[in-house]
Structure formats: structure tokens, C-alpha cells
XYZ file of C-alpha atoms in Angstrom:
578
model
C -69.251 -105.140 66.443
C -66.235 -104.097 64.306
C -67.634 -105.992 61.309
C -67.066 -103.316 58.672
C -68.009 -105.490 55.717
C -71.403 -106.398 57.136
C -72.029 -102.760 58.120
C -71.269 -101.510 54.590
C -73.486 -104.174 52.988
C -76.392 -103.404 55.320
C -76.021 -99.625 54.792
C -75.977 -100.024 50.995
C -79.055 -102.266 51.135
C -80.765 -99.606 53.272
C -79.878 -96.791 50.829
C -81.116 -98.831 47.844
C -84.380 -99.763 49.564
C -84.961 -96.218 50.865
C -84.286 -94.731 47.424
C -86.714 -97.170 45.799
C -89.411 -96.370 48.387
C -88.699 -92.599 48.377
C -87.558 -92.421 52.018
C -84.890 -89.639 51.996
C -84.435 -89.853 55.801
C -83.055 -93.393 55.573
C -81.051 -92.546 52.471
C -79.328 -89.835 54.553
C -78.669 -92.153 57.517
C -77.217 -94.912 55.344
C -75.131 -92.437 53.327
C -73.661 -90.849 56.477
C -72.497 -94.246 57.737
C -70.995 -95.117 54.335
C -69.236 -91.732 54.235
C -67.623 -92.352 57.612
C -66.407 -95.811 56.535
C -64.856 -94.404 53.360
C -63.266 -91.572 55.362
C -61.670 -94.098 57.740
C -60.240 -95.904 54.707
C -58.975 -92.570 53.301
C -61.165 -92.901 50.202
C -61.867 -89.176 50.163
C -63.721 -88.977 46.857
C -66.240 -91.656 47.896
C -66.570 -90.116 51.368
C -67.279 -86.701 49.794
C -70.022 -88.186 47.622
C -71.784 -89.860 50.566
C -71.502 -86.760 52.815
C -73.068 -84.680 50.047
C -76.015 -87.085 49.761
C -76.479 -87.174 53.561
C -76.463 -83.358 53.731
C -79.024 -82.989 50.922
C -81.374 -85.788 52.038
C -81.355 -85.084 55.788
C -84.823 -84.733 57.269
C -84.019 -81.929 59.734
C -81.884 -78.758 59.560
C -79.770 -80.027 62.481
C -79.034 -83.280 60.686
C -78.217 -81.451 57.449
C -75.958 -78.959 59.266
C -74.019 -81.802 60.886
C -73.511 -83.473 57.485
C -72.417 -80.209 55.825
C -69.957 -79.578 58.695
C -68.404 -83.015 58.100
C -68.276 -82.251 54.380
C -66.553 -78.898 55.019
C -63.964 -80.557 57.292
C -63.251 -83.128 54.568
C -62.678 -80.340 52.022
C -60.294 -78.643 54.479
C -58.414 -81.916 54.863
C -57.951 -81.964 51.088
C -56.983 -78.220 51.059
C -60.007 -77.423 48.890
C -60.801 -74.189 50.756
C -63.227 -72.758 48.170
C -65.567 -75.766 48.427
C -65.207 -75.695 52.217
C -66.526 -72.091 52.210
C -69.531 -73.197 50.131
C -70.309 -75.917 52.686
C -70.030 -73.431 55.569
C -72.308 -71.002 53.693
C -74.928 -73.758 53.345
C -74.848 -74.342 57.133
C -75.411 -70.629 57.756
C -78.344 -70.617 55.318
C -79.986 -73.517 57.153
C -79.718 -71.519 60.428
C -80.491 -74.579 62.508
C -79.170 -73.146 65.796
C -76.751 -70.467 66.985
C -73.955 -72.989 67.564
C -74.253 -74.261 63.988
C -74.249 -70.706 62.648
C -71.176 -69.861 64.765
C -69.325 -72.943 63.466
C -70.129 -71.889 59.905
C -68.920 -68.321 60.422
C -65.631 -69.131 62.170
C -65.020 -71.858 59.601
C -65.523 -69.318 56.824
C -63.051 -66.945 58.582
C -60.425 -69.721 58.689
C -60.857 -70.480 55.011
C -60.575 -66.828 54.008
C -57.233 -66.647 55.843
C -56.000 -69.814 54.112
C -56.917 -68.263 50.765
C -54.849 -65.175 51.613
C -57.837 -62.928 52.309
C -56.502 -61.929 55.731
C -58.300 -58.599 56.119
C -61.685 -60.198 55.348
C -60.909 -62.947 57.844
C -59.934 -60.484 60.592
C -63.035 -58.402 59.935
C -65.310 -61.433 60.302
C -63.546 -62.520 63.514
C -63.902 -59.034 65.040
C -67.594 -59.163 64.159
C -67.892 -62.466 66.059
C -66.150 -60.942 69.102
C -68.695 -58.106 69.154
C -71.596 -60.585 69.380
C -72.287 -61.361 73.056
C -74.170 -64.506 72.012
C -70.774 -66.021 71.279
C -69.162 -65.064 74.589
C -68.449 -68.718 75.403
C -66.387 -68.939 72.185
C -64.284 -65.800 72.697
C -61.137 -67.806 73.494
C -61.413 -69.721 70.214
C -62.059 -66.512 68.259
C -59.000 -64.797 69.771
C -56.971 -67.900 68.886
C -58.091 -67.628 65.250
C -56.943 -64.010 65.164
C -53.474 -65.238 66.194
C -53.624 -67.890 63.454
C -54.377 -65.198 60.882
C -51.225 -63.323 61.930
C -49.265 -66.581 61.541
C -50.749 -67.126 58.046
C -49.648 -63.576 57.170
C -46.080 -64.343 58.306
C -46.298 -61.736 61.068
C -44.829 -64.056 63.711
C -44.151 -61.457 66.448
C -47.829 -60.377 66.359
C -48.935 -64.018 66.235
C -46.829 -64.968 69.263
C -48.064 -61.937 71.216
C -51.675 -62.895 70.452
C -51.063 -66.548 71.385
C -49.619 -65.445 74.728
C -52.680 -63.250 75.285
C -54.930 -66.287 74.721
C -53.067 -68.675 77.036
C -53.026 -65.995 79.754
C -56.595 -64.698 79.450
C -58.202 -68.097 78.823
C -55.860 -70.249 80.917
C -56.685 -73.929 81.435
C -59.136 -74.070 78.542
C -59.064 -75.891 75.226
C -58.313 -72.574 73.531
C -55.148 -72.076 75.618
C -53.991 -75.659 74.962
C -54.416 -75.054 71.216
C -52.598 -71.740 71.618
C -49.552 -73.442 73.144
C -49.545 -75.956 70.295
C -49.623 -73.227 67.655
C -46.850 -71.326 69.449
C -44.721 -74.462 69.357
C -45.402 -74.922 65.650
C -44.308 -71.338 64.916
C -41.114 -71.703 66.969
C -40.318 -75.128 65.526
C -41.220 -74.828 61.848
C -40.964 -71.090 61.139
C -38.368 -69.628 63.502
C -36.396 -72.860 64.171
C -36.092 -71.983 67.855
C -36.336 -75.493 69.252
C -35.797 -74.545 72.888
C -38.762 -72.166 72.773
C -40.829 -74.806 70.963
C -39.969 -77.302 73.707
C -41.139 -74.852 76.377
C -44.452 -74.223 74.581
C -45.166 -77.943 74.094
C -44.243 -78.793 77.689
C -46.586 -76.131 79.045
C -49.376 -77.022 76.640
C -49.527 -80.735 77.429
C -50.588 -79.970 81.022
C -52.811 -76.996 80.188
C -56.099 -78.820 79.481
C -55.573 -82.626 79.503
C -58.997 -83.433 78.044
C -58.379 -81.271 74.960
C -58.188 -83.077 71.622
C -54.819 -81.414 70.914
C -53.194 -82.784 74.113
C -52.008 -86.042 72.525
C -50.232 -84.035 69.811
C -48.693 -81.757 72.424
C -47.365 -84.758 74.352
C -45.814 -86.200 71.192
C -44.197 -82.924 70.171
C -42.958 -82.333 73.694
C -41.294 -85.748 73.666
C -39.561 -84.962 70.341
C -38.255 -81.626 71.579
C -37.106 -83.078 74.906
C -35.135 -85.731 73.022
C -33.632 -83.099 70.749
C -32.461 -81.034 73.709
C -31.098 -84.106 75.508
C -29.079 -85.220 72.451
C -27.660 -81.723 71.887
C -26.788 -81.355 75.576
C -24.955 -84.698 75.643
C -23.027 -83.880 72.468
C -21.883 -80.549 73.928
C -20.909 -82.209 77.212
C -18.870 -85.042 75.701
C -17.254 -82.733 73.155
C -16.010 -80.518 75.981
C -14.721 -83.517 77.962
C -12.925 -84.813 74.880
C -11.240 -81.451 74.333
C -10.200 -81.349 77.998
C -8.627 -84.813 77.746
C -6.807 -84.141 74.486
C -5.525 -80.725 75.624
C -5.066 -80.974 79.408
C -4.317 -77.692 81.195
C -0.716 -77.393 82.328
C 0.266 -76.816 85.933
C 0.133 -73.126 86.660
C 2.765 -71.301 88.724
C 1.299 -68.565 90.824
C 3.623 -66.193 92.722
C 2.081 -64.953 95.928
C 3.783 -62.209 97.919
C 4.295 -63.353 101.492
C 3.418 -59.955 102.912
C 0.025 -59.634 101.242
C -2.854 -60.775 103.419
C -5.521 -60.456 100.764
C -5.533 -60.106 96.982
C -8.627 -58.792 95.314
C -9.895 -61.105 92.575
C -10.395 -58.312 90.069
C -7.348 -56.093 90.719
C -4.149 -56.000 92.823
C -3.297 -52.907 94.923
C 0.342 -52.185 94.109
C 0.686 -49.926 97.158
C 0.325 -52.916 99.455
C 3.510 -54.553 98.089
C 6.559 -53.927 100.255
C 9.685 -53.693 98.163
C 12.471 -56.065 98.941
C 10.247 -58.742 100.494
C 10.731 -62.289 99.360
C 7.979 -63.936 97.373
C 7.037 -67.608 97.671
C 6.491 -69.523 94.440
C 3.428 -71.731 94.863
C 2.515 -74.310 92.246
C -1.221 -74.819 91.935
C -2.599 -77.870 90.142
C -5.646 -77.285 87.986
C -8.357 -79.953 88.530
C -8.151 -82.634 85.882
C -11.154 -83.700 83.760
C -13.167 -86.781 84.799
C -11.419 -90.113 84.361
C -13.373 -91.398 81.366
C -11.837 -93.084 78.344
C -11.829 -91.573 74.868
C -13.441 -94.759 73.527
C -16.391 -94.263 75.847
C -16.710 -90.603 74.876
C -16.585 -91.420 71.161
C -19.206 -94.155 71.583
C -21.595 -91.776 73.332
C -21.002 -88.995 70.819
C -21.661 -91.393 67.936
C -24.888 -92.593 69.552
C -26.227 -89.078 70.138
C -25.354 -87.885 66.637
C -27.084 -90.920 65.118
C -30.207 -90.421 67.220
C -30.285 -86.718 66.403
C -30.052 -87.481 62.685
C -32.884 -90.008 62.999
C -35.021 -87.523 64.915
C -34.653 -84.893 62.191
C -35.225 -87.397 59.378
C -38.057 -89.595 60.703
C -39.892 -87.290 63.099
C -39.273 -83.618 62.435
C -38.979 -83.997 58.660
C -35.879 -81.786 58.473
C -33.923 -83.512 55.729
C -31.078 -80.974 55.649
C -30.498 -81.278 59.392
C -30.625 -85.067 59.196
C -28.035 -85.058 56.413
C -25.795 -82.741 58.466
C -25.752 -85.004 61.536
C -25.282 -88.227 59.577
C -22.321 -86.671 57.766
C -20.901 -85.522 61.103
C -21.110 -89.114 62.291
C -19.289 -90.449 59.206
C -16.504 -87.863 59.520
C -16.049 -87.899 63.301
C -16.643 -91.623 63.949
C -15.862 -93.567 60.742
C -15.549 -96.912 62.572
C -18.643 -96.600 64.733
C -21.233 -99.370 64.845
C -23.797 -96.770 63.675
C -22.057 -96.024 60.359
C -23.982 -98.647 58.287
C -27.282 -97.160 59.399
C -26.091 -93.643 58.555
C -24.890 -94.678 55.081
C -28.151 -96.484 54.353
C -30.293 -93.557 55.530
C -28.275 -91.116 53.422
C -28.779 -93.385 50.407
C -32.535 -93.415 51.042
C -32.516 -89.659 51.491
C -30.599 -89.050 48.252
C -32.824 -91.471 46.317
C -35.745 -89.076 46.968
C -33.734 -86.053 45.818
C -33.916 -85.394 42.083
C -30.695 -83.372 42.235
C -28.736 -86.468 43.312
C -27.713 -88.958 40.643
C -28.241 -92.707 40.906
C -24.470 -93.422 40.984
C -24.222 -91.472 44.248
C -26.927 -93.627 45.828
C -25.448 -96.855 44.435
C -21.996 -95.957 45.738
C -23.383 -95.658 49.272
C -24.998 -99.100 49.015
C -21.732 -100.591 47.747
C -19.842 -98.926 50.584
C -22.095 -100.709 53.072
C -21.624 -104.076 51.336
C -17.848 -103.623 51.185
C -17.145 -102.304 54.676
C -19.951 -103.851 56.705
C -20.844 -107.167 55.044
C -22.235 -108.611 58.286
C -24.649 -105.763 59.017
C -28.369 -106.105 58.370
C -28.126 -103.188 55.924
C -25.721 -105.090 53.638
C -28.321 -107.636 52.485
C -30.914 -104.931 51.871
C -28.347 -102.927 49.897
C -27.686 -105.994 47.718
C -31.396 -106.404 47.083
C -31.769 -102.747 46.040
C -28.763 -103.064 43.709
C -30.140 -106.256 42.186
C -27.233 -108.342 43.485
C -27.663 -111.967 44.609
C -27.951 -112.463 48.365
C -25.054 -113.874 50.340
C -25.036 -117.657 50.507
C -25.355 -118.725 54.086
C -22.838 -121.437 55.061
C -23.791 -123.288 58.250
C -21.819 -121.691 61.064
C -20.937 -123.992 63.968
C -20.379 -120.970 66.197
C -23.847 -119.695 65.332
C -25.319 -123.091 66.234
C -23.461 -123.074 69.536
C -24.746 -119.590 70.304
C -28.305 -120.713 69.496
C -27.827 -123.574 71.965
C -26.830 -121.072 74.628
C -29.955 -119.018 73.926
C -32.136 -122.111 74.289
C -30.497 -122.888 77.634
C -31.271 -119.354 78.838
C -34.900 -119.747 77.769
C -35.153 -123.023 79.696
C -33.711 -121.423 82.839
C -30.313 -123.214 82.696
C -28.213 -120.070 82.984
C -25.078 -121.780 84.319
C -25.096 -124.237 81.422
C -25.562 -121.272 79.057
C -22.474 -119.572 80.558
C -20.455 -122.749 79.947
C -21.744 -122.967 76.351
C -20.905 -119.355 75.583
C -17.472 -119.776 77.181
C -16.823 -122.805 74.979
C -17.801 -120.791 71.897
C -15.326 -118.026 72.760
C -12.578 -120.597 73.307
C -13.219 -122.708 70.173
C -14.185 -119.955 67.703
C -12.430 -116.744 68.816
C -12.500 -115.355 65.247
C -16.233 -115.852 64.779
C -18.562 -112.862 64.740
C -20.495 -114.658 67.477
C -17.499 -114.789 69.849
C -17.831 -111.189 71.046
C -21.593 -111.600 71.321
C -21.127 -114.739 73.431
C -18.640 -113.033 75.754
C -21.080 -110.163 76.177
C -23.839 -112.676 76.977
C -21.685 -114.175 79.758
C -21.247 -110.776 81.398
C -24.936 -110.023 80.946
C -25.972 -113.275 82.627
C -23.736 -112.557 85.606
C -25.075 -108.998 85.773
C -28.613 -110.309 86.349
C -27.519 -111.638 89.760
C -26.520 -108.823 92.156
C -24.248 -111.171 94.104
C -22.192 -111.858 90.967
C -21.543 -108.263 89.927
C -17.762 -108.750 90.233
C -17.964 -111.650 87.779
C -19.972 -109.464 85.408
C -17.339 -106.718 85.536
C -14.458 -109.152 84.963
C -16.217 -110.742 81.979
C -17.049 -107.359 80.486
C -13.392 -106.399 80.880
C -12.417 -109.653 79.151
C -14.765 -108.706 76.306
C -12.964 -105.377 75.882
C -9.564 -107.066 76.065
C -10.387 -109.803 73.526
C -12.647 -107.869 71.154
C -11.860 -104.148 71.632
C -13.353 -103.043 68.293
C -16.618 -104.987 68.534
C -19.980 -103.272 68.930
C -20.486 -105.150 72.209
C -17.255 -103.728 73.613
C -18.612 -100.269 72.804
C -21.700 -101.098 74.841
C -19.822 -102.113 77.993
C -17.017 -99.548 77.982
C -19.216 -96.853 79.559
C -20.221 -99.288 82.313
C -16.621 -100.244 82.997
C -15.661 -96.587 83.126
C -18.357 -95.941 85.738
C -17.134 -98.881 87.832
C -13.560 -97.555 87.631
C -14.735 -94.101 88.734
C -16.477 -95.645 91.732
C -13.305 -97.556 92.654
C -11.184 -94.411 92.368
C -13.633 -92.486 94.538
C -13.468 -95.254 97.154
C -9.648 -95.262 97.087
C -9.543 -91.485 97.454
C -11.916 -91.691 100.419
C -9.671 -94.294 102.086
C -6.548 -92.184 101.476
C -8.283 -89.107 102.869
C -9.346 -91.043 105.969
C -5.817 -92.414 106.471
C -4.319 -88.944 106.102
C -6.764 -87.553 108.664
C -5.851 -90.311 111.139
C -2.112 -89.756 110.622
C -2.541 -86.034 111.116
C -4.437 -86.648 114.369
C -1.695 -88.967 115.681
C 1.076 -86.484 114.832
C -0.765 -83.757 116.747
C -0.996 -86.007 119.794
C 2.767 -86.743 119.677
C 3.651 -83.073 119.426
C 1.597 -82.138 122.473
C 3.966 -81.519 125.534
C 3.032 -82.801 129.026
C 2.559 -80.267 131.919
C 5.652 -79.384 134.054
C 6.080 -79.863 137.839
C 8.790 -78.851 140.393
C 11.765 -81.189 140.968
C 12.101 -81.823 144.732
C 15.943 -81.781 144.655
C 16.882 -79.138 142.122
C 13.692 -77.169 142.244
C 13.639 -77.494 138.459
C 10.522 -77.957 136.374
C 10.101 -81.465 134.905
C 7.360 -83.086 132.866
C 4.610 -84.250 135.168
C 4.218 -87.996 135.433
C 0.899 -89.047 134.045
C -0.991 -92.248 134.484
C -1.696 -93.992 131.218
C -5.274 -94.768 130.435
C -4.286 -98.250 129.324
C -4.323 -100.031 132.696
C -3.339 -103.309 131.069
C -0.053 -101.871 129.806
C 0.635 -100.383 133.261
C 0.222 -103.796 134.887
C 2.591 -105.338 132.401
C 5.249 -102.658 132.976
C 4.921 -102.615 136.833
C 7.581 -104.601 138.763
C 6.354 -107.363 141.099
C 6.569 -106.690 144.902
C 9.639 -108.092 146.826
C 9.611 -110.356 149.916
C 12.363 -111.652 152.272
C 13.984 -114.997 151.530
C 13.896 -116.945 154.741
C 17.242 -118.682 154.100
C 19.314 -115.999 152.398
C 17.549 -113.060 153.980
C 17.453 -111.526 150.474
C 14.452 -109.869 148.941
C 12.916 -111.761 146.010
C 9.905 -111.173 143.861
C 6.697 -112.442 145.382
C 5.482 -115.534 143.570
C 1.853 -115.332 142.618
C -0.273 -118.419 142.425
C -1.509 -119.161 138.913
C -5.179 -118.620 138.358
C -6.433 -121.914 137.011
C -9.586 -120.197 135.814
C -7.646 -117.987 133.415
C -7.953 -119.218 129.844
C -5.835 -118.057 126.942
C -7.689 -116.242 124.115
C -9.257 -118.687 121.663
C -8.117 -118.500 118.041
C -11.010 -119.109 115.641
C -10.589 -122.059 113.397
C -10.314 -120.866 109.807
C -9.973 -122.980 106.715
C -6.853 -121.486 105.072
C -8.283 -122.245 101.633
C -11.683 -120.815 100.974
C -13.508 -122.312 98.033
C -14.957 -119.763 95.551
C -18.715 -119.400 95.375
C -20.421 -121.208 92.537
C -21.808 -118.802 89.927
């Protein structure tokens, strides 16, 4: 019922009553429950005491073995390997069942390896492999042999043994554990993160019901993020270099008499002396049309995230320090700088080789350069400085009003409120945030995407150095790329049409014999456009009764003919309401 307090009280009452009435069975049951509660609360000394009582007072060998196994695992958790061996030895002495004895023996082998007694550990493991009673545990035993190699620092042998396990005992808990241990070796010993990523990714799908699977999934996620951040940094660094140092137009001289030039070598015998060469200028493809601001923003983001991954997740302090320093040097005005400075200060405060003045100087740097960041107030608190007095900000109140309007569903009124804020308080720190909010609100409605783009562009124009401008610049760059692609497609289509028309004009009509001069002349063709032929054809002539002169025949007007109707269009179209 999740009522820990009541459970502890009842268990203690049971132990006291059972002790008084000399009922060791109930003393053991109550003690085992109390041990588990203390273990959950990480009170290891109390948990050890209760496990010991449960193991000694248990009424059956099976019950005692289970308690001693828990006690041994607790000693392992505290790295007390000698006492863990004693607990495993006690299980073997009880000899409750072959599974219990096996658990005691393989546990003893693990502890011997941890104590540096690798040969004794390997000998015991080989002895277990020779016992056909333990055939169902062979995968686990082979895995422990690989772990012994890893404890010895013989990583090539360890990796070879791990690969033997995940191949021979595929899709078992042993193979899932093998992939995890491979990843640990690659990540923490060899620092080959790509190989670690591969091992974790394979392991998480190897045996989903294995206890280690959740750890494999977590490690796989960390390594995938690491690879993604590194890949993005390499990509944007290369684009930045291409933009800053664009390749010049190359002049390539191609001999007019050469039909083919081999890409690796040119046959000089095929060149005819005295022939004229054509100078052809070839344009090298230019890098993608993406702004330097966008590239810098993405580089800064990836370097910050990589530093955080090393510091908070992988526990690699040196690597975290490297990436945070890279951020400070390469992107000194980035929105992520306060976080980097604060994290470095925290990192140095845990390093005895760093003096307090170094840490304090980082906090003061944050307060001086980024007084509005959330890290500034925390830096003041750590330095013992008084907090900043908050003066009521009318712009802040107006922004809060806009937020309330959004929450109530009045988005149009919120747009008006944010627009008023930008107009009345353009120097406020909330002005850029309000302009961003306007674009964001328009972006939520697909039919108003043009309004979103124009408002994001206004944000960049009015507040180019704000953190919100950094957020929208990549989006604007993508929109511009799409527009350029559309324009190029239109130009290509127009060029194709023009080329088709020019080919039609150049085509000559067939020739026929002239009746008089017997000369060939272009054959007269009938145009497909019958309407144009009717317009160009002369009307038939008839005799004028009075003057005996031929005149054009007058056709009666067809009263049923109606002139084409021009649709009625309002010359001024009102814009749609947002």
C-alpha cells in the first residue's frame, strides 16, 4: 500500500515479539523486510545489519541462501569484496540447491577478479565451464571470462571474448550484457565513441527483457547525441570555411581537337600541333546560401550541448572544459555564453588546483556582461552580493497581459498587445521577445505563414543581436532557400520554353516547284489556327447591280453572337484578417 512508515513499525513490532517468544522464523522475515526498506533509503549500514540477521535466523537453507545472496550484493555495492566472498562462501556451505551453489561460485570468481586475483578467477570459471550441470549458465560464465580480461587491462582479449559471447549466445541476456560491457570498454577505456555507439545500439535490441536493456538504451541515446553534435559541428565548420574562402573561377583550356581526355592522365600524342585551343571558363558550384549568423548560431548550440553532454552525462570533465572554452573563444557573443561561464565556474570550484579568485572572476564576468541572464542572480548569491532590486517594468506588465490573452484564446488581441509593446518600449528587453511572440502566433496558423515570415524578418531587422533573432535566422534562411529554388525552377522552365520556340522558328518549310519558273519555293502550309485563317481571309466579291463593279459580299450579323464576358473584379482587394 506504499505506506512505508506503517510497514516499518509493523515489522519492528514483529521482530520484537518474535525475539521475545523465541521465534527465529519471524525474526528473519521481519528483518528481511526492514533490510529492504533501509536499502531503498540507501542506509547501507542498517541494511547490512538486517540482512545479516535474516540470513542467520532463516528457518530453511533456501531462505538463508537468499538472504546471504542479498548481503553479498550489498557488500559488492559498497566495494567490500572480501566480505562479499565470505557471504558467497556461506551460501556454498549451505548447499541448498545447485542454482544457489552456482551463484555462490560465480560470485566468488567475480570478487577474486576485482581483488586482482585474475588467475584464480579464471581457474574457477574454467572449472564451472567443465561442469555440465551448469550448461544453461555457459553464456554468463563466458561473459565473466571476458570481464576478467577487462579487469586485467587486456582490452583486445576482452573485446574478442565479448564478441564470441554475443555471437555464440545471440539474443540472450548474456549477449545483451556483453554488448553493454563492450560499449563500456570502448567508451571509458579506449575513448572510441563511435564503436561504443555501435555496441550500445546493437545491445538495446539484443534481448529487450534483459535487466541491462534500460541502461543500453540510455547509453545509446548519449552516444547518438554525441555523434550528431560532432557531425553538425564538422558540417557547419566546412560550410563556414567555404563561405569565407570561396573558390575562384577556374580557367580550363580544352584542345578543340581532343575528343576525350582521360581523368587521370592526358595522352600528349593525341595533341595536334598548331591547332587552336578554346579557353573555357568553368564556374565551381558555390556553397549553400546560408548566412554566417545562422551558421554561428548552430555551431554555438552544438558546442554547448556537447560540453553539457560530457559534463553532466559522460562525466568527462576535461572534454567538457574543452568544448565550453571553444564556445567562449569562437562565439563570445552567443546566447549560450552565460551558461558556459557558470558551468566552468562550477567545474573549477570542484578542482582543488583552481583558486577561488578564478571561480569568482567567472561569476563577476557573468554579472557584468549578462546582467539579465538567470545565471547573474545565482552568481550574485554565490558571491554573497545583494540581489538586484526589481523595479516594476511596464513593458513586462504589457507582455504578461499578452500571455494572459493567449491563455484565454484571444490570439488576435495578444498580437495587438505585443505590437503595442514593441512600438512603445523598443529598448526594453521584452521588445524582442514580444516581436518573436507575434511571429510565433502567426506561425501556428498555416494560412498565415507569410505573416509569420514577415514578422520574423522584422524581429531580425529591429533586434539583430537578440537571442530570439538567433532562433529565427535559421528558419528565415530555409525560407529564402526555398524561394531561390522556386525562382531557379521558373527560370529553367522559361529557358526551356524559349529554346523550344527558337527551334520551331529555325525549322525550314518543305520546297515545291514553281509553275512558271520551275524553281523550288517553300510549300504553302495551312495553319492549324483556323481562327487566324478566317481573320486573314478576304471576303468574297459580288457584282454591284448599278455600277456593275464587284464589291465584298455583306454578311448578315448573327444576333445570337455575344461578345466575351469580362468578369467583374473589385480592383481593390481587402487583405485577409489575421
